[in-house]
XYZ file of C-alpha atoms in Angstrom:
683
model
C -33.987 -27.845 -10.596
C -35.680 -27.859 -7.056
C -36.534 -31.387 -5.750
C -38.862 -31.147 -3.100
C -39.040 -34.105 -0.621
C -41.468 -34.409 1.605
C -40.492 -34.966 5.569
C -40.618 -38.818 6.646
C -43.583 -38.254 9.274
C -43.900 -42.392 9.502
C -41.601 -44.878 9.006
C -41.878 -47.574 6.188
C -41.344 -51.401 6.869
C -37.588 -51.842 6.211
C -36.960 -54.499 3.664
C -35.713 -57.785 4.398
C -33.316 -58.267 1.715
C -32.789 -54.909 -0.380
C -30.849 -55.058 -3.371
C -28.792 -51.939 -3.865
C -27.012 -51.817 -7.076
C -23.601 -51.784 -6.574
C -21.632 -49.044 -7.557
C -18.677 -49.650 -10.454
C -15.074 -50.290 -9.291
C -13.054 -47.952 -10.888
C -9.479 -48.351 -10.608
C -8.921 -44.264 -10.900
C -7.253 -42.608 -8.022
C -9.784 -39.380 -8.474
C -12.872 -39.848 -5.925
C -16.158 -41.069 -6.758
C -18.789 -38.828 -7.277
C -21.921 -38.805 -5.148
C -25.394 -39.563 -7.214
C -27.080 -36.283 -7.818
C -30.025 -38.161 -6.531
C -30.600 -40.374 -3.676
C -30.991 -43.465 -5.294
C -34.020 -45.494 -2.831
C -34.660 -48.822 -2.683
C -38.181 -49.877 -4.037
C -40.534 -50.050 -1.389
C -43.442 -52.267 -1.021
C -46.571 -50.828 0.141
C -48.580 -53.153 2.568
C -52.098 -52.031 3.911
C -50.491 -51.073 7.312
C -48.575 -48.430 5.634
C -51.016 -46.607 3.953
C -53.005 -45.622 7.394
C -50.908 -42.180 8.501
C -50.455 -42.142 12.068
C -49.642 -38.204 12.614
C -46.977 -37.562 15.585
C -46.488 -34.197 16.853
C -42.989 -33.165 16.385
C -41.221 -34.808 19.335
C -42.572 -37.898 19.332
C -40.628 -38.933 15.618
C -40.414 -42.801 15.418
C -36.744 -43.992 15.771
C -35.747 -46.967 13.977
C -32.753 -48.003 12.280
C -33.919 -46.676 9.001
C -34.591 -43.142 10.280
C -30.873 -42.950 12.060
C -29.681 -44.606 9.054
C -31.089 -41.467 7.122
C -30.781 -38.890 9.713
C -28.322 -39.915 12.180
C -24.919 -38.495 12.549
C -22.152 -39.626 9.826
C -19.045 -39.596 11.436
C -17.242 -41.994 9.069
C -14.566 -39.646 8.557
C -11.572 -38.338 11.172
C -10.682 -35.384 11.988
C -7.842 -34.642 9.904
C -9.700 -36.344 6.999
C -12.665 -33.698 7.573
C -10.353 -30.671 8.230
C -8.783 -31.738 4.561
C -11.914 -32.185 2.931
C -12.783 -28.839 4.398
C -9.619 -26.692 2.900
C -10.336 -28.572 -0.715
C -14.435 -27.579 -0.675
C -14.020 -24.302 1.060
C -10.632 -23.492 -0.271
C -9.219 -22.529 3.187
C -6.132 -24.242 4.303
C -4.880 -23.896 7.562
C -1.910 -26.431 7.004
C 0.540 -27.147 9.355
C -0.677 -25.731 12.196
C 1.795 -25.273 15.097
C -0.022 -24.709 18.408
C 1.074 -23.399 21.766
C 0.519 -25.715 24.288
C -2.382 -23.901 25.542
C -3.949 -23.710 21.710
C -3.256 -27.449 21.657
C -5.361 -28.488 25.112
C -7.868 -25.710 24.008
C -8.459 -27.659 20.534
C -8.097 -31.028 21.835
C -10.855 -30.328 24.775
C -13.040 -28.029 23.702
C -16.386 -29.028 21.572
C -17.597 -26.226 19.229
C -17.060 -23.570 21.974
C -18.778 -25.707 24.687
C -16.820 -26.954 27.813
C -17.021 -31.100 28.439
C -15.120 -33.140 30.476
C -12.233 -34.590 28.820
C -12.627 -37.900 27.795
C -9.988 -38.778 24.888
C -6.550 -39.580 26.336
C -5.083 -36.777 23.574
C -7.527 -34.257 25.771
C -5.791 -35.183 29.022
C -2.367 -35.301 27.716
C -2.636 -32.118 26.369
C -4.338 -30.844 29.447
C -1.311 -32.319 31.399
C 0.877 -30.547 29.147
C 0.024 -27.221 30.197
C 1.608 -27.920 33.655
C 5.733 -26.627 32.766
C 6.961 -29.329 35.369
C 4.973 -32.187 33.628
C 6.059 -30.725 30.409
C 9.991 -30.755 31.871
C 9.409 -34.268 32.824
C 8.142 -35.796 29.173
C 10.824 -34.048 27.570
C 13.571 -35.681 29.846
C 11.842 -39.204 29.219
C 11.837 -38.337 25.633
C 15.660 -37.834 25.784
C 15.117 -34.062 23.956
C 16.334 -30.939 24.962
C 13.757 -27.941 25.246
C 15.073 -26.629 21.614
C 15.236 -30.074 20.153
C 11.395 -30.567 21.574
C 9.905 -27.116 19.986
C 11.779 -27.788 16.732
C 10.262 -30.890 16.548
C 7.063 -29.404 17.331
C 7.625 -27.057 14.031
C 8.308 -29.873 11.626
C 6.592 -30.070 8.700
C 3.792 -32.281 8.709
C 2.478 -34.313 5.773
C 4.730 -35.083 2.493
C 7.127 -33.022 1.058
C 6.899 -32.619 -3.109
C 9.740 -32.788 -5.213
C 11.942 -30.127 -5.938
C 10.536 -28.170 -9.251
C 12.994 -28.642 -12.543
C 12.165 -25.563 -14.633
C 13.477 -26.325 -18.381
C 13.526 -24.191 -21.374
C 12.127 -25.112 -24.838
C 14.849 -22.804 -26.222
C 17.958 -21.009 -24.774
C 17.032 -18.025 -22.553
C 18.368 -14.831 -23.993
C 19.689 -12.314 -21.642
C 20.033 -9.071 -23.396
C 21.663 -6.236 -22.349
C 19.157 -3.641 -23.292
C 18.595 0.082 -22.558
C 15.358 0.646 -21.544
C 12.583 2.216 -23.701
C 11.728 4.788 -21.393
C 14.925 6.283 -20.700
C 15.596 9.662 -19.876
C 13.064 10.189 -17.066
C 10.903 13.261 -17.583
C 12.416 16.572 -17.290
C 16.123 15.179 -17.456
C 18.271 16.469 -20.334
C 20.469 14.103 -22.309
C 22.687 14.554 -25.098
C 20.062 14.216 -28.267
C 23.176 12.411 -30.439
C 23.897 9.556 -27.840
C 20.076 9.484 -27.246
C 19.452 8.455 -30.589
C 22.847 6.271 -30.738
C 21.058 4.543 -27.572
C 17.706 3.687 -29.246
C 19.270 2.016 -32.217
C 19.567 -0.560 -29.800
C 15.878 -1.213 -30.044
C 15.564 -1.017 -33.354
C 18.398 -4.338 -33.754
C 16.402 -5.714 -30.895
C 13.291 -5.665 -32.995
C 14.665 -7.786 -35.691
C 12.997 -11.064 -36.109
C 15.198 -14.333 -35.481
C 14.693 -18.092 -36.292
C 14.725 -20.370 -33.703
C 17.706 -22.810 -35.610
C 19.967 -20.307 -36.511
C 19.215 -18.687 -32.599
C 20.163 -22.280 -31.367
C 23.514 -22.357 -33.903
C 24.528 -18.932 -32.634
C 24.880 -19.787 -28.944
C 28.048 -18.875 -27.397
C 29.211 -18.515 -23.870
C 32.429 -16.066 -24.251
C 31.003 -12.292 -24.079
C 34.302 -10.506 -25.331
C 33.027 -9.223 -28.381
C 29.102 -8.472 -27.462
C 28.075 -5.591 -29.095
C 27.577 -3.248 -25.628
C 28.640 -0.192 -26.756
C 25.009 1.262 -27.087
C 24.539 0.115 -23.178
C 27.933 1.565 -22.141
C 26.514 5.003 -23.194
C 23.324 4.182 -21.303
C 24.998 3.480 -18.259
C 27.254 6.625 -18.604
C 23.876 8.886 -18.826
C 22.523 6.708 -15.740
C 25.222 7.168 -13.704
C 24.780 11.143 -14.383
C 21.646 11.049 -13.666
C 21.941 9.147 -10.321
C 24.726 11.474 -8.975
C 22.122 14.462 -9.668
C 19.069 13.113 -8.252
C 20.078 10.562 -5.670
C 19.920 12.692 -2.201
C 16.687 13.974 -3.862
C 14.987 10.682 -4.371
C 16.008 9.880 -0.840
C 14.257 12.937 0.689
C 11.350 12.248 -1.030
C 10.938 8.881 0.458
C 11.509 10.296 3.730
C 8.427 12.662 3.109
C 6.237 10.113 1.429
C 7.120 6.868 3.061
C 6.954 6.929 6.955
C 5.815 3.600 7.378
C 7.980 0.382 7.048
C 6.919 -2.283 4.638
C 8.343 -4.985 2.639
C 9.343 -3.576 -0.782
C 9.642 0.042 0.600
C 12.654 2.186 -0.845
C 15.916 1.052 0.799
C 17.391 4.328 2.494
C 19.419 5.534 5.516
C 22.229 2.582 6.703
C 20.112 0.185 4.110
C 21.129 2.236 1.428
C 24.365 0.977 -0.316
C 26.685 2.919 -3.153
C 26.145 1.343 -6.487
C 22.376 0.141 -5.876
C 20.244 0.420 -9.084
C 17.501 3.336 -9.488
C 14.322 2.778 -11.024
C 15.356 3.916 -14.573
C 17.528 1.251 -14.490
C 14.843 -1.425 -15.268
C 12.728 -2.153 -17.692
C 9.470 -4.506 -18.424
C 11.020 -7.738 -19.818
C 14.298 -7.418 -18.282
C 15.793 -10.655 -16.697
C 17.397 -10.425 -13.236
C 19.344 -12.821 -10.898
C 18.041 -12.096 -7.306
C 18.166 -13.434 -4.099
C 14.497 -13.631 -2.065
C 14.169 -11.656 0.998
C 10.705 -11.995 2.198
C 7.529 -13.820 2.153
C 4.515 -12.131 2.884
C 0.924 -14.519 2.798
C -1.267 -11.898 1.659
C 1.087 -9.679 -0.497
C 3.646 -12.326 -2.371
C 7.576 -12.768 -2.440
C 10.060 -9.888 -2.429
C 13.190 -10.712 -4.364
C 16.640 -8.310 -3.870
C 17.486 -7.845 -7.408
C 20.181 -5.182 -6.466
C 17.753 -1.975 -6.874
C 17.164 0.461 -4.107
C 13.395 -1.403 -4.440
C 13.146 -5.177 -3.922
C 10.816 -6.748 -6.694
C 7.454 -8.295 -5.922
C 5.743 -11.572 -7.192
C 2.358 -11.098 -6.512
C 1.342 -14.962 -4.366
C -1.506 -14.740 -1.932
C -3.406 -16.737 0.208
C -3.928 -20.497 -0.783
C -1.519 -20.387 -3.674
C 1.418 -20.989 -0.691
C 0.001 -24.298 0.107
C 1.724 -25.441 -3.004
C 4.263 -22.863 -3.342
C 5.924 -23.072 0.216
C 7.957 -25.777 -0.509
C 9.698 -24.285 -3.503
C 10.340 -20.842 -2.418
C 12.371 -20.239 0.688
C 13.504 -17.301 2.027
C 17.303 -16.732 1.035
C 17.244 -18.658 -2.202
C 18.562 -17.519 -5.600
C 16.319 -17.167 -8.202
C 16.146 -16.003 -11.562
C 12.903 -13.406 -12.163
C 11.692 -11.399 -15.284
C 10.054 -8.178 -14.761
C 6.855 -7.444 -15.972
C 6.091 -4.085 -14.964
C 7.639 -0.794 -13.434
C 5.134 1.816 -11.424
C 5.265 4.629 -9.707
C 6.703 4.465 -6.456
C 4.615 6.917 -4.888
C 1.662 5.773 -6.249
C 1.926 1.915 -5.945
C 2.990 0.089 -3.020
C 5.561 -2.197 -5.015
C 6.841 -0.509 -8.081
C 8.640 -3.548 -9.646
C 6.351 -6.156 -10.704
C 7.948 -9.755 -11.223
C 7.831 -13.220 -11.858
C 9.632 -15.760 -11.012
C 11.511 -17.763 -14.164
C 13.997 -20.139 -12.321
C 12.016 -22.042 -10.308
C 9.206 -21.494 -12.656
C 5.968 -21.572 -10.561
C 3.518 -19.749 -12.723
C 1.290 -22.771 -12.924
C 1.073 -22.986 -9.134
C -0.526 -19.406 -8.816
C -4.136 -19.442 -9.181
C -5.716 -16.542 -6.949
C -4.272 -13.478 -9.069
C -4.620 -10.072 -7.789
C -7.264 -7.892 -9.396
C -4.980 -5.048 -9.199
C -1.674 -4.114 -7.754
C -2.118 -2.895 -4.117
C -1.607 1.771 -4.217
C -1.195 3.908 -1.436
C -4.545 5.850 0.060
C -3.141 9.461 0.795
C -4.962 12.230 2.340
C -4.101 15.119 -0.249
C -4.726 12.918 -3.336
C -8.453 12.843 -5.402
C -9.589 9.214 -4.872
C -11.059 9.485 -8.950
C -8.122 10.979 -9.956
C -6.011 7.987 -8.355
C -8.068 5.439 -9.440
C -8.251 6.518 -13.019
C -3.959 6.524 -12.922
C -3.948 3.297 -11.559
C -6.657 1.622 -14.208
C -9.040 0.574 -11.482
C -12.894 0.403 -12.371
C -14.924 3.683 -10.564
C -16.423 3.166 -7.254
C -20.245 2.944 -8.040
C -22.411 5.832 -6.802
C -26.049 7.039 -7.082
C -26.627 8.984 -10.391
C -27.047 12.278 -8.932
C -29.471 13.399 -11.994
C -28.158 17.115 -12.437
C -27.750 18.036 -16.003
C -24.855 20.675 -15.608
C -25.700 21.771 -19.487
C -29.316 22.998 -18.146
C -28.257 25.079 -15.311
C -28.068 28.677 -15.190
C -24.961 30.664 -15.843
C -23.080 32.005 -13.178
C -22.144 36.016 -12.816
C -20.806 35.864 -9.000
C -17.372 36.732 -9.183
C -15.577 35.545 -5.914
C -13.347 38.743 -5.540
C -16.715 40.895 -5.730
C -17.224 40.502 -1.816
C -13.663 41.478 -1.518
C -14.336 44.532 -3.745
C -17.396 45.761 -2.241
C -15.401 45.255 1.378
C -12.450 47.537 0.043
C -15.449 49.764 -1.755
C -16.838 50.182 1.760
C -13.558 51.294 3.936
C -12.818 53.474 1.338
C -15.662 55.620 1.468
C -16.116 55.430 5.366
C -12.541 57.041 5.918
C -13.548 59.542 3.148
C -16.473 60.128 4.939
C -14.695 60.783 8.409
C -12.108 62.743 6.298
C -15.029 65.274 5.757
C -16.440 64.836 9.294
C -13.140 65.272 10.787
C -10.600 67.680 8.404
C -8.090 68.453 11.478
C -7.544 64.640 12.006
C -6.242 64.360 8.762
C -4.496 67.619 8.322
C -0.832 67.667 7.289
C -1.519 64.003 6.440
C -1.087 62.306 3.015
C -3.699 59.384 2.305
C -1.216 57.428 0.788
C 0.860 57.293 3.951
C -1.979 56.268 6.359
C -1.348 53.319 8.464
C -3.322 50.751 10.613
C -4.039 51.148 14.196
C -2.889 47.851 15.223
C -0.950 44.930 13.251
C -3.357 43.808 10.950
C -3.670 39.852 10.924
C -5.655 38.423 7.971
C -6.711 35.092 10.069
C -8.552 36.890 12.703
C -9.769 39.796 9.960
C -13.648 38.557 10.483
C -15.188 38.547 14.243
C -18.616 37.695 14.746
C -20.967 39.219 17.386
C -24.190 40.386 18.172
C -26.155 43.518 18.251
C -29.290 45.380 18.996
C -31.265 46.642 16.238
C -34.520 48.007 16.801
C -34.860 46.070 20.231
C -33.839 42.842 18.556
C -30.526 40.762 18.831
C -29.330 39.913 15.512
C -26.089 38.491 14.451
C -23.033 41.195 12.999
C -19.913 40.488 11.233
C -16.769 42.929 11.382
C -14.619 42.791 8.838
C -11.452 44.814 9.435
C -9.441 45.750 6.364
C -5.865 46.924 6.222
C -5.010 50.495 4.898
C -2.834 48.893 2.550
C -5.062 47.307 0.328
C -7.081 50.496 -0.100
C -6.683 53.092 -2.983
C -7.254 56.188 -0.833
C -5.927 58.675 -3.453
C -8.535 57.571 -6.396
C -11.327 57.305 -4.066
C -10.639 61.250 -3.146
C -10.094 62.721 -6.446
C -13.004 60.787 -7.632
C -15.058 62.089 -4.271
C -13.544 65.705 -5.317
C -15.086 65.148 -8.992
C -18.571 64.473 -7.751
C -18.514 67.375 -5.285
C -17.268 69.481 -7.997
C -19.951 68.427 -10.331
C -22.879 68.335 -7.806
C -22.073 71.892 -6.879
C -22.167 72.818 -10.547
C -25.662 71.010 -11.241
C -26.923 73.115 -8.172
C -25.911 76.333 -9.515
C -27.717 75.344 -12.550
C -30.619 74.514 -10.594
C -30.574 70.869 -11.395
C -30.455 67.665 -9.410
C -27.161 65.737 -9.347
C -27.156 61.824 -8.883
C -24.192 59.577 -8.570
C -25.049 56.387 -10.740
C -22.021 54.402 -10.012
C -18.497 54.565 -8.466
C -15.050 53.640 -9.491
C -15.149 50.356 -7.417
C -19.013 49.373 -8.829
C -17.979 49.599 -12.471
C -14.733 47.094 -11.628
C -17.322 44.941 -9.710
C -19.313 44.796 -12.636
C -16.500 43.872 -14.660
C -15.253 41.034 -12.655
C -19.569 39.408 -12.734
C -19.181 39.929 -16.752
C -15.929 38.005 -16.863
C -16.689 35.432 -14.885
C -20.520 35.320 -16.975
C -18.300 34.975 -20.120
C -16.195 32.126 -18.536
C -19.090 30.401 -17.571
C -20.763 30.992 -20.732
C -17.734 29.337 -22.728
C -17.605 26.754 -20.375
C -21.430 25.499 -21.366
C -20.561 26.261 -25.075
C -17.686 23.483 -24.580
C -19.965 21.259 -22.505
C -22.600 20.995 -25.158
C -19.958 20.757 -27.925
C -18.201 18.079 -25.850
C -21.596 16.216 -25.579
C -23.340 16.532 -29.151
C -19.624 15.407 -30.741
C -19.755 11.883 -28.119
C -23.612 11.298 -29.278
C -22.605 11.782 -33.062
C -19.593 9.375 -32.092
C -21.902 6.986 -30.118
C -19.931 7.405 -27.185
C -20.732 7.383 -23.575
C -21.462 10.733 -21.923
C -20.234 9.458 -18.405
C -17.528 7.403 -17.499
C -19.073 3.965 -17.825
C -19.413 2.527 -14.392
C -19.300 5.870 -12.630
C -23.263 6.050 -11.760
C -25.675 3.195 -11.038
C -29.014 3.031 -10.895
C -30.632 3.890 -6.998
C -31.918 -0.118 -7.027
C -27.774 -1.128 -7.401
C -27.855 -0.059 -3.817
C -30.803 -1.700 -2.070
C -32.940 -0.377 0.724
C -30.580 0.588 3.428
C -27.699 2.003 2.208
C -25.887 4.135 4.487
C -26.830 8.046 3.930
C -25.055 10.647 6.763
C -28.251 12.868 6.052
C -30.810 10.253 7.324
C -31.700 10.290 11.350
C -31.610 6.229 10.828
C -27.864 6.464 11.120
C -27.346 8.742 13.871
C -25.913 7.373 16.610
C -28.442 7.975 19.349
C -31.395 6.900 17.030
C -34.000 4.329 18.720
C -36.351 3.648 15.648
C -39.088 5.598 13.694
C -40.953 7.161 16.780
C -44.788 6.080 16.970
C -46.388 8.549 15.654
C -44.650 9.291 12.446
C -46.387 8.661 9.209
C -44.455 5.677 8.101
C -45.281 3.915 11.499
C -48.693 5.265 10.899
C -48.835 3.302 7.874
C -47.568 0.425 8.818
C -50.050 0.342 11.628
C -52.706 0.856 9.258
C -51.611 -1.623 7.104
C -51.474 -4.414 10.052
C -54.732 -3.420 10.589
C -55.597 -4.398 7.168
C -54.358 -7.594 7.571
C -55.630 -8.932 10.188
C -59.036 -7.262 8.979
C -58.709 -10.053 5.838
C -57.080 -13.061 7.824
C -58.942 -12.680 11.041
C -58.240 -14.610 13.857
C -55.524 -16.495 11.972
C -54.079 -18.155 15.259
C -57.484 -20.177 15.501
C -57.842 -21.948 12.033
C -55.681 -24.814 12.254
C -57.411 -25.587 15.750
C -60.787 -25.278 15.276
C -62.459 -28.198 13.247
C -64.998 -27.860 10.563
C -67.897 -28.453 12.566
C -67.278 -25.986 14.926
C -66.608 -23.385 12.120
C -70.379 -23.822 10.945
C -71.864 -23.963 14.298
C -70.442 -20.617 15.152
C -71.242 -18.793 12.011
C -74.589 -20.259 12.697
C -74.836 -18.453 16.643
C -73.399 -15.368 14.951
C -76.035 -14.970 12.353
C -78.709 -15.793 14.698
C -77.396 -13.308 16.829
C -77.055 -10.538 14.392
C -81.000 -11.263 13.472
C -81.805 -10.583 17.209
C -79.763 -7.303 16.992
C -81.313 -5.989 13.999
C -84.861 -6.526 15.503
C -84.016 -4.980 18.651
C -82.417 -1.714 16.553
C -85.593 -1.658 14.691
C -88.009 -1.739 17.564
C -85.543 0.920 19.209
C -85.212 3.339 16.431
C -89.410 3.157 16.456
C -89.495 3.964 19.835
C -87.063 6.966 19.641
C -88.492 8.355 16.416
C -90.337 11.138 18.261
C -87.222 12.159 20.609
C -84.936 12.504 17.073
C -87.107 14.989 15.502
C -85.754 17.505 18.488
C -82.336 16.951 18.356
C -80.686 17.236 15.001
C -77.074 18.220 16.368
C -75.839 14.673 16.430
C -76.407 12.834 13.678
C -73.949 9.979 14.048
C -75.294 6.314 13.976
C -73.643 4.946 17.724
C -74.872 1.438 16.435
C -71.658 1.409 14.463
C -69.923 1.102 17.876
C -71.685 -1.828 18.499
C -70.094 -5.293 18.071
C -68.549 -5.426 15.115
C -69.794 -8.931 13.933
C -73.449 -7.400 13.714
C -73.847 -7.586 10.141
C -71.976 -10.918 9.427
C -73.633 -11.157 5.989
C -71.082 -8.305 4.853
C -68.012 -9.493 6.295
C -65.804 -11.441 4.573
C -65.319 -14.828 5.866
C -61.754 -16.747 5.711
C -61.765 -20.196 6.259
C -64.750 -20.547 7.929
C -63.330 -18.020 10.762
C -65.272 -14.801 10.462
C -62.635 -11.655 10.009
C -62.340 -8.762 12.270
C -62.420 -5.147 10.568
C -61.326 -3.853 13.964
C -57.867 -4.964 15.180
C -58.784 -4.547 19.219
C -61.277 -7.555 19.132
C -63.966 -7.695 21.892
C -63.096 -3.872 22.984
C -67.435 -3.393 22.309
C -68.648 -6.449 23.331
C -71.969 -5.949 24.321
């Protein structure tokens, strides 16, 4: 609901004893919310208030009530304001530690505008910029330089009590082999694997809480770890075989360092656990190695990858006192991911100290790598992210014509032409090929496949046209088969000539081959369309969407000026729509139309009603005079007009546009201009 309040252009007299209702005193710790609508004191109207004197904008009468309403309200200190700013906007510049320069800048600059130093803090901060003065102050305070800087970096504000994590029941740390063992492509003994997997069935047995509390033990002598030991044996075999290749792979993919990257080279220690050792749900002991403002905490759990606890941005404000680098913590693994697709393969949460209740900003998706060689759609789908919306192209593949242009046909045609050219040369110069086998012919120069196509220009009937030269290696040609085919056709041609018939070669061997390739391609595309139609009809029958939901959006979703590289608007040298283009012409016509309706809009509020009526009467009188003059002139020129019918244009149109003001629309007593350029054809 919007509440429109009129601006106060005039002041009401102030009441002598305003009775404002006092708010009830609440003895709670939370702030009292301001009322939704401003509570106004009842204002008694006198005769003096009802005559409203209008002032121009820079002549507001400034009295106490005005200043109360509109004056600056600097009731809170800067620190309070910053704290409120943090609470309201969700932005926390906590524990700001400034260099002397930045400290001076903050205390002495007012909204980016230099002002003379007035406050003692600002003057002191300015003096502290001078190293000799700073040194003198340190000596006065009796501090060494290190102590002084340490004092600057002390945590401001109150430090909360350390967190205590308590469990409602004993925490069970199980030694269970991972369910996804063995890794893909690694063969293990089937009997041993079945024995290991029995552990998962045992874990699946439900246990009551009371029974569990009775059976809590601290000794670990008779723990049933046989299956786990078998898993460890298989795991160690896998590590011995794959350790080096995993390190090579890491050097290939992870060029740049980031926290949580695989440890390699001098960082790699013997006995570090690889990724297959871990599984979601596993409880591990670890040590916090890195804290990152935007990515989270990284915990060393003894593996080649550090575990990642997602914490970001403002959540650190609450968590910073409880999680520190070097702390020993207990963590639970939440997810294990592909290390070359996801930035942090092991996602975890803190179990001790438990800070889950302090995390408010969750990551929508775990961070991923964008590599050049991956298909972005495939990457997005594998990482469980929603599709990037794009405009619906509107093409329907099921309605497109079938393809019958096999890509190899061009190459076949090139080979065919080369074979025929060599055979023509053989018939023209038989001595050149004397005592040579066609299969033993070699290239004149080394054949370079990369430079086999050259683009030049050649003259054809006095016009220069582009020419493409395709070089073909003799090794690709089947010259003997082509020669046998040529001889057969020559023989058949001779026989037909003897019979007096005309011999015609319909198709050569290579032409038939090309047709077969095209037919193969057509059949493939036909089968693809059949499969597509089957898929569409099945989806429609089951009520499933034909497209991936959210992949294509209506064009209205993208707004007007979406970046389009083909549009000249986004060319780097684009200076605006040309003046004579259709678009700007339409705008000019629209502008003229609007002006013709509105008229001299700038003069509306300046002319009084009496003046408007007077102008209107003058215009009408003038138009009557003009009409009388025109009829008189027409009467005189009737005889002359009979001779020349070539020019039938009525030049009276070009007269004052207000000549016939009875047909002109009048807006607010002002006549509209049909022509944009007023006073152009004044008499």
